[in-house]
Amino acid sequence: MTWRATVLTLFPEMFPGPLGLSLAGKALGDGKWALQTSDIRDFATDKHRSVDDTPAGGGAGMVMRADIAAAAIDAGRADAAPGTPAIYLSPRGAPLTQARAHELAQGPGVLLLCGRFEGVDQRVLEARDIEEISIGDYVLSGGELAAQVLIDAVVRLLPGVAGNEGSLTEESFAAGLLEYPHYTKPREWEGRAIPEVLLSGDHEKIAEWRRKQAEALTKARRPDLWAKRGKSQS
């Protein structure tokens, strides 16, 4: 079964966007994954194709209506493979992690709801058991870019997409660490030389150097990851 991303959006023209290029784009063209977009406005019930209304209790902005969002979600689910998770891209969601990307890559695909305005009526998220995922502690104009980030993170993990499958086991977060630094030719550049150990041919020493570099970087830049790693090894 081909892994498929179904995107519910007010701007289907934003897809595939960057997903049509590089690894993801080649894999899409080769049929290693599939992309389907659904225009939420197609489920509007008035001639103006309205999908939002003023927030209950007052306040700025508009909110996507529960009935319209639900109709789009139900249609998407009816056409998706059984067990496909439905996800709402939201800054208040659980952080997207490499571990979650791996889990999603093992399944049949994803159904992604892209919000706009001030968000989506909470009732539809509860009634349709929608998982909320965030790609970071900041706010975007809508969920489309976040959906593309999630899809790219998952697609590159699908079998046959990455040119070198082995590289996936050494990159950042694969072992709870940030990735070690990389170097290539020229041997010296602007007075900066490649660390001698990488030119030694001693694979054991190289592996040890890379591990220590990864640990040092993680400690310095992501103490939260380092703390989690310590707990998992205790």
mmCIF file of C-alpha atoms in Angstrom:
data_model
loop_
_atom_site.group_PDB
_atom_site.id
_atom_site.type_symbol
_atom_site.label_atom_id
_atom_site.label_comp_id
_atom_site.label_asym_id
_atom_site.label_seq_id
_atom_site.Cartn_x
_atom_site.Cartn_y
_atom_site.Cartn_z
ATOM 1 C CA MET A 1 0.000 0.000 0.000
ATOM 2 C CA THR A 2 1.317 3.446 -0.946
ATOM 3 C CA TRP A 3 1.710 5.908 1.927
ATOM 4 C CA ARG A 4 -0.686 8.801 1.287
ATOM 5 C CA ALA A 5 -0.993 12.308 2.674
ATOM 6 C CA THR A 6 -4.456 13.844 2.416
ATOM 7 C CA VAL A 7 -4.453 17.577 3.116
ATOM 8 C CA LEU A 8 -7.611 19.513 4.006
ATOM 9 C CA THR A 9 -6.893 23.153 3.216
ATOM 10 C CA LEU A 10 -8.336 26.447 2.024
ATOM 11 C CA PHE A 11 -5.357 26.785 -0.321
ATOM 12 C CA PRO A 12 -4.873 23.535 -2.263
ATOM 13 C CA GLU A 13 -2.770 25.457 -4.789
ATOM 14 C CA MET A 14 0.015 25.597 -2.166
ATOM 15 C CA PHE A 15 0.646 21.883 -2.772
ATOM 16 C CA PRO A 16 2.854 20.113 -3.605
ATOM 17 C CA GLY A 17 5.018 23.238 -3.319
ATOM 18 C CA PRO A 18 8.460 22.221 -2.015
ATOM 19 C CA LEU A 19 7.204 18.645 -1.698
ATOM 20 C CA GLY A 20 7.381 18.454 -5.474
ATOM 21 C CA LEU A 21 11.166 18.936 -5.400
ATOM 22 C CA SER A 22 14.255 17.033 -4.273
ATOM 23 C CA LEU A 23 13.824 13.684 -2.467
ATOM 24 C CA ALA A 24 10.121 14.092 -1.743
ATOM 25 C CA GLY A 25 9.367 15.242 -5.282
ATOM 26 C CA LYS A 26 11.250 12.372 -6.904
ATOM 27 C CA ALA A 27 9.556 9.872 -4.588
ATOM 28 C CA LEU A 28 6.177 11.421 -5.405
ATOM 29 C CA GLY A 29 6.859 11.082 -9.123
ATOM 30 C CA ASP A 30 8.014 7.490 -8.622
ATOM 31 C CA GLY A 31 4.811 6.611 -6.775
ATOM 32 C CA LYS A 32 6.527 5.878 -3.449
ATOM 33 C CA TRP A 33 3.983 8.125 -1.760
ATOM 34 C CA ALA A 34 0.831 9.935 -2.836
ATOM 35 C CA LEU A 35 -0.581 13.408 -2.184
ATOM 36 C CA GLN A 36 -4.229 14.405 -2.247
ATOM 37 C CA THR A 37 -5.627 17.844 -1.426
ATOM 38 C CA SER A 38 -9.199 18.719 -0.541
ATOM 39 C CA ASP A 39 -10.539 22.274 -0.593
ATOM 40 C CA ILE A 40 -12.432 22.892 2.656
ATOM 41 C CA ARG A 41 -14.551 25.510 0.884
ATOM 42 C CA ASP A 42 -16.119 22.702 -1.155
ATOM 43 C CA PHE A 43 -17.985 21.746 2.016
ATOM 44 C CA ALA A 44 -19.470 25.202 2.630
ATOM 45 C CA THR A 45 -23.256 25.461 2.533
ATOM 46 C CA ASP A 46 -23.790 29.019 1.268
ATOM 47 C CA LYS A 47 -23.230 30.676 -2.072
ATOM 48 C CA HIS A 48 -20.267 32.631 -0.715
ATOM 49 C CA ARG A 49 -18.523 29.392 0.312
ATOM 50 C CA SER A 50 -17.997 30.714 3.833
ATOM 51 C CA VAL A 51 -16.145 28.441 6.239
ATOM 52 C CA ASP A 52 -15.703 30.695 9.287
ATOM 53 C CA ASP A 53 -17.657 32.840 11.728
ATOM 54 C CA THR A 54 -17.056 35.184 14.666
ATOM 55 C CA PRO A 55 -15.732 33.601 17.877
ATOM 56 C CA ALA A 56 -18.238 32.806 20.609
ATOM 57 C CA GLY A 57 -17.676 35.140 23.538
ATOM 58 C CA GLY A 58 -16.252 37.854 21.303
ATOM 59 C CA GLY A 59 -12.701 38.643 20.377
ATOM 60 C CA ALA A 60 -10.589 39.293 17.325
ATOM 61 C CA GLY A 61 -10.495 37.219 14.182
ATOM 62 C CA MET A 62 -12.670 34.404 12.907
ATOM 63 C CA VAL A 63 -12.979 30.691 13.702
ATOM 64 C CA MET A 64 -13.434 27.780 11.288
ATOM 65 C CA ARG A 65 -16.897 26.287 11.752
ATOM 66 C CA ALA A 66 -17.228 22.827 13.289
ATOM 67 C CA ASP A 67 -19.863 21.596 10.833
ATOM 68 C CA ILE A 68 -17.821 22.495 7.752
ATOM 69 C CA ALA A 69 -14.535 21.197 9.136
ATOM 70 C CA ALA A 70 -16.277 17.970 10.176
ATOM 71 C CA ALA A 71 -17.720 17.458 6.690
ATOM 72 C CA ALA A 72 -14.235 17.843 5.179
ATOM 73 C CA ILE A 73 -12.713 15.477 7.753
ATOM 74 C CA ASP A 74 -15.433 12.849 7.267
ATOM 75 C CA ALA A 75 -15.003 12.922 3.497
ATOM 76 C CA GLY A 76 -11.241 12.633 3.843
ATOM 77 C CA ARG A 77 -11.526 9.717 6.240
ATOM 78 C CA ALA A 78 -13.997 7.908 4.014
ATOM 79 C CA ASP A 79 -11.419 7.961 1.223
ATOM 80 C CA ALA A 80 -8.405 7.153 3.411
ATOM 81 C CA ALA A 81 -7.032 3.761 4.402
ATOM 82 C CA PRO A 82 -8.254 2.344 7.723
ATOM 83 C CA GLY A 83 -6.107 3.463 10.632
ATOM 84 C CA THR A 84 -5.026 6.733 9.021
ATOM 85 C CA PRO A 85 -4.490 9.278 11.827
ATOM 86 C CA ALA A 86 -6.185 12.671 11.554
ATOM 87 C CA ILE A 87 -3.928 15.547 12.605
ATOM 88 C CA TYR A 88 -4.581 19.244 13.106
ATOM 89 C CA LEU A 89 -1.470 21.416 12.706
ATOM 90 C CA SER A 90 -1.601 23.741 15.698
ATOM 91 C CA PRO A 91 0.952 25.720 17.780
ATOM 92 C CA ARG A 92 -0.663 24.281 20.911
ATOM 93 C CA GLY A 93 -0.173 20.683 19.776
ATOM 94 C CA ALA A 94 2.417 18.178 20.920
ATOM 95 C CA PRO A 95 5.826 18.851 19.328
ATOM 96 C CA LEU A 96 6.601 16.986 16.125
ATOM 97 C CA THR A 97 9.513 14.670 16.925
ATOM 98 C CA GLN A 98 11.641 12.297 14.901
ATOM 99 C CA ALA A 99 10.074 9.444 16.872
ATOM 100 C CA ARG A 100 6.560 10.544 15.857
ATOM 101 C CA ALA A 101 7.691 10.905 12.249
ATOM 102 C CA HIS A 102 8.947 7.302 12.346
ATOM 103 C CA GLU A 103 5.611 6.137 13.754
ATOM 104 C CA LEU A 104 3.694 7.925 11.007
ATOM 105 C CA ALA A 105 6.001 6.445 8.364
ATOM 106 C CA GLN A 106 5.019 2.957 9.550
ATOM 107 C CA GLY A 107 1.318 3.626 8.944
ATOM 108 C CA PRO A 108 -0.844 4.017 5.828
ATOM 109 C CA GLY A 109 -0.558 7.806 5.696
ATOM 110 C CA VAL A 110 -1.955 10.935 7.333
ATOM 111 C CA LEU A 111 -5.038 13.127 7.113
ATOM 112 C CA LEU A 112 -3.953 16.704 7.809
ATOM 113 C CA LEU A 113 -6.284 19.566 8.705
ATOM 114 C CA CYS A 114 -4.766 22.982 7.981
ATOM 115 C CA GLY A 115 -6.280 25.727 10.093
ATOM 116 C CA ARG A 116 -6.582 29.405 9.267
ATOM 117 C CA PHE A 117 -8.005 32.460 11.024
ATOM 118 C CA GLU A 118 -7.910 32.117 14.852
ATOM 119 C CA GLY A 119 -8.231 28.343 14.644
ATOM 120 C CA VAL A 120 -10.864 25.618 14.406
ATOM 121 C CA ASP A 121 -13.953 25.138 16.569
ATOM 122 C CA GLN A 122 -12.815 22.975 19.500
ATOM 123 C CA ARG A 123 -15.884 20.754 19.239
ATOM 124 C CA VAL A 124 -14.834 19.214 15.943
ATOM 125 C CA LEU A 125 -11.375 18.379 17.292
ATOM 126 C CA GLU A 126 -12.976 16.516 20.181
ATOM 127 C CA ALA A 127 -15.820 14.913 18.239
ATOM 128 C CA ARG A 128 -13.546 13.591 15.489
ATOM 129 C CA ASP A 129 -10.668 12.599 17.798
ATOM 130 C CA ILE A 130 -8.132 14.830 16.066
ATOM 131 C CA GLU A 131 -4.493 14.726 17.179
ATOM 132 C CA GLU A 132 -2.833 18.147 17.443
ATOM 133 C CA ILE A 133 0.795 18.533 16.391
ATOM 134 C CA SER A 134 3.049 21.600 16.462
ATOM 135 C CA ILE A 135 6.245 22.149 14.482
ATOM 136 C CA GLY A 136 7.531 24.783 16.908
ATOM 137 C CA ASP A 137 6.798 27.492 19.437
ATOM 138 C CA TYR A 138 5.676 30.157 16.988
ATOM 139 C CA VAL A 139 2.548 31.058 15.036
ATOM 140 C CA LEU A 140 2.140 30.783 11.262
ATOM 141 C CA SER A 141 -0.589 32.295 9.082
ATOM 142 C CA GLY A 142 -2.001 28.829 8.501
ATOM 143 C CA GLY A 143 -1.302 25.133 8.748
ATOM 144 C CA GLU A 144 -0.160 24.540 5.179
ATOM 145 C CA LEU A 145 3.562 25.147 5.745
ATOM 146 C CA ALA A 146 3.443 23.055 8.910
ATOM 147 C CA ALA A 147 1.734 20.259 6.972
ATOM 148 C CA GLN A 148 4.508 20.358 4.380
ATOM 149 C CA VAL A 149 7.132 20.126 7.117
ATOM 150 C CA LEU A 150 5.412 17.110 8.669
ATOM 151 C CA ILE A 151 4.996 15.370 5.312
ATOM 152 C CA ASP A 152 8.641 15.957 4.359
ATOM 153 C CA ALA A 153 9.852 14.648 7.727
ATOM 154 C CA VAL A 154 7.865 11.443 7.222
ATOM 155 C CA VAL A 155 8.344 10.868 3.486
ATOM 156 C CA ARG A 156 12.148 10.824 3.735
ATOM 157 C CA LEU A 157 11.798 7.874 6.141
ATOM 158 C CA LEU A 158 9.732 5.775 3.737
ATOM 159 C CA PRO A 159 11.495 2.763 2.193
ATOM 160 C CA GLY A 160 13.448 3.607 -0.946
ATOM 161 C CA VAL A 161 13.148 7.403 -0.623
ATOM 162 C CA ALA A 162 16.541 8.252 0.918
ATOM 163 C CA GLY A 163 19.444 7.441 -1.365
ATOM 164 C CA ASN A 164 21.509 6.071 1.522
ATOM 165 C CA GLU A 165 19.281 4.378 4.089
ATOM 166 C CA GLY A 166 22.243 4.095 6.468
ATOM 167 C CA SER A 167 22.503 7.876 6.766
ATOM 168 C CA LEU A 168 19.115 7.951 8.504
ATOM 169 C CA THR A 169 20.531 6.072 11.490
ATOM 170 C CA GLU A 170 23.251 8.671 12.146
ATOM 171 C CA GLU A 171 21.399 11.950 11.687
ATOM 172 C CA SER A 172 20.093 14.229 14.423
ATOM 173 C CA PHE A 173 17.652 12.687 16.931
ATOM 174 C CA ALA A 174 18.187 9.139 15.636
ATOM 175 C CA ALA A 175 19.874 8.156 18.919
ATOM 176 C CA GLY A 176 18.569 10.974 21.083
ATOM 177 C CA LEU A 177 21.512 13.179 20.101
ATOM 178 C CA LEU A 178 22.154 16.027 17.694
ATOM 179 C CA GLU A 179 24.277 15.059 14.724
ATOM 180 C CA TYR A 180 28.056 15.443 14.769
ATOM 181 C CA PRO A 181 29.776 18.022 12.475
ATOM 182 C CA HIS A 182 30.560 17.154 8.851
ATOM 183 C CA TYR A 183 33.584 18.056 6.703
ATOM 184 C CA THR A 184 34.680 17.526 3.106
ATOM 185 C CA LYS A 185 37.271 18.843 0.625
ATOM 186 C CA PRO A 186 39.296 21.020 0.576
ATOM 187 C CA ARG A 187 41.450 19.725 3.436
ATOM 188 C CA GLU A 188 42.133 23.286 4.574
ATOM 189 C CA TRP A 189 39.857 26.276 3.976
ATOM 190 C CA GLU A 190 40.445 29.862 5.150
ATOM 191 C CA GLY A 191 42.945 28.590 7.723
ATOM 192 C CA ARG A 192 40.548 25.966 9.079
ATOM 193 C CA ALA A 193 41.616 22.341 8.730
ATOM 194 C CA ILE A 194 39.574 19.157 8.814
ATOM 195 C CA PRO A 195 40.143 17.454 12.216
ATOM 196 C CA GLU A 196 43.036 15.054 11.803
ATOM 197 C CA VAL A 197 41.156 12.118 13.294
ATOM 198 C CA LEU A 198 38.769 12.150 10.315
ATOM 199 C CA LEU A 199 41.721 11.696 7.964
ATOM 200 C CA SER A 200 43.342 8.936 10.028
ATOM 201 C CA GLY A 201 41.496 5.996 8.484
ATOM 202 C CA ASP A 202 40.962 4.611 12.003
ATOM 203 C CA HIS A 203 37.217 3.909 11.966
ATOM 204 C CA GLU A 204 37.059 3.158 15.681
ATOM 205 C CA LYS A 205 38.643 6.496 16.601
ATOM 206 C CA ILE A 206 36.444 8.310 14.064
ATOM 207 C CA ALA A 207 33.296 6.755 15.554
ATOM 208 C CA GLU A 208 34.422 7.739 19.057
ATOM 209 C CA TRP A 209 35.171 11.326 17.952
ATOM 210 C CA ARG A 210 31.772 11.637 16.280
ATOM 211 C CA ARG A 211 29.991 10.288 19.360
ATOM 212 C CA LYS A 212 31.777 12.743 21.641
ATOM 213 C CA GLN A 213 31.025 15.631 19.288
ATOM 214 C CA ALA A 214 27.342 14.660 19.156
ATOM 215 C CA GLU A 215 27.193 14.450 22.940
ATOM 216 C CA ALA A 216 28.911 17.814 23.400
ATOM 217 C CA LEU A 217 26.620 19.539 20.908
ATOM 218 C CA THR A 218 23.511 18.037 22.491
ATOM 219 C CA LYS A 219 24.614 19.055 25.993
ATOM 220 C CA ALA A 220 25.324 22.628 24.887
ATOM 221 C CA ARG A 221 22.406 23.252 22.516
ATOM 222 C CA ARG A 222 19.629 20.928 23.684
ATOM 223 C CA PRO A 223 19.913 20.273 27.415
ATOM 224 C CA ASP A 224 16.339 18.983 27.309
ATOM 225 C CA LEU A 225 17.373 16.168 24.951
ATOM 226 C CA TRP A 226 20.465 15.451 27.025
ATOM 227 C CA ALA A 227 18.370 15.162 30.179
ATOM 228 C CA LYS A 228 15.963 12.766 28.483
ATOM 229 C CA ARG A 229 18.864 10.667 27.257
ATOM 230 C CA GLY A 230 20.238 10.432 30.795
ATOM 231 C CA LYS A 231 16.880 9.270 32.131
ATOM 232 C CA SER A 232 16.480 6.619 29.420
ATOM 233 C CA GLN A 233 19.913 5.165 30.194
ATOM 234 C CA SER A 234 19.480 5.152 33.963
#
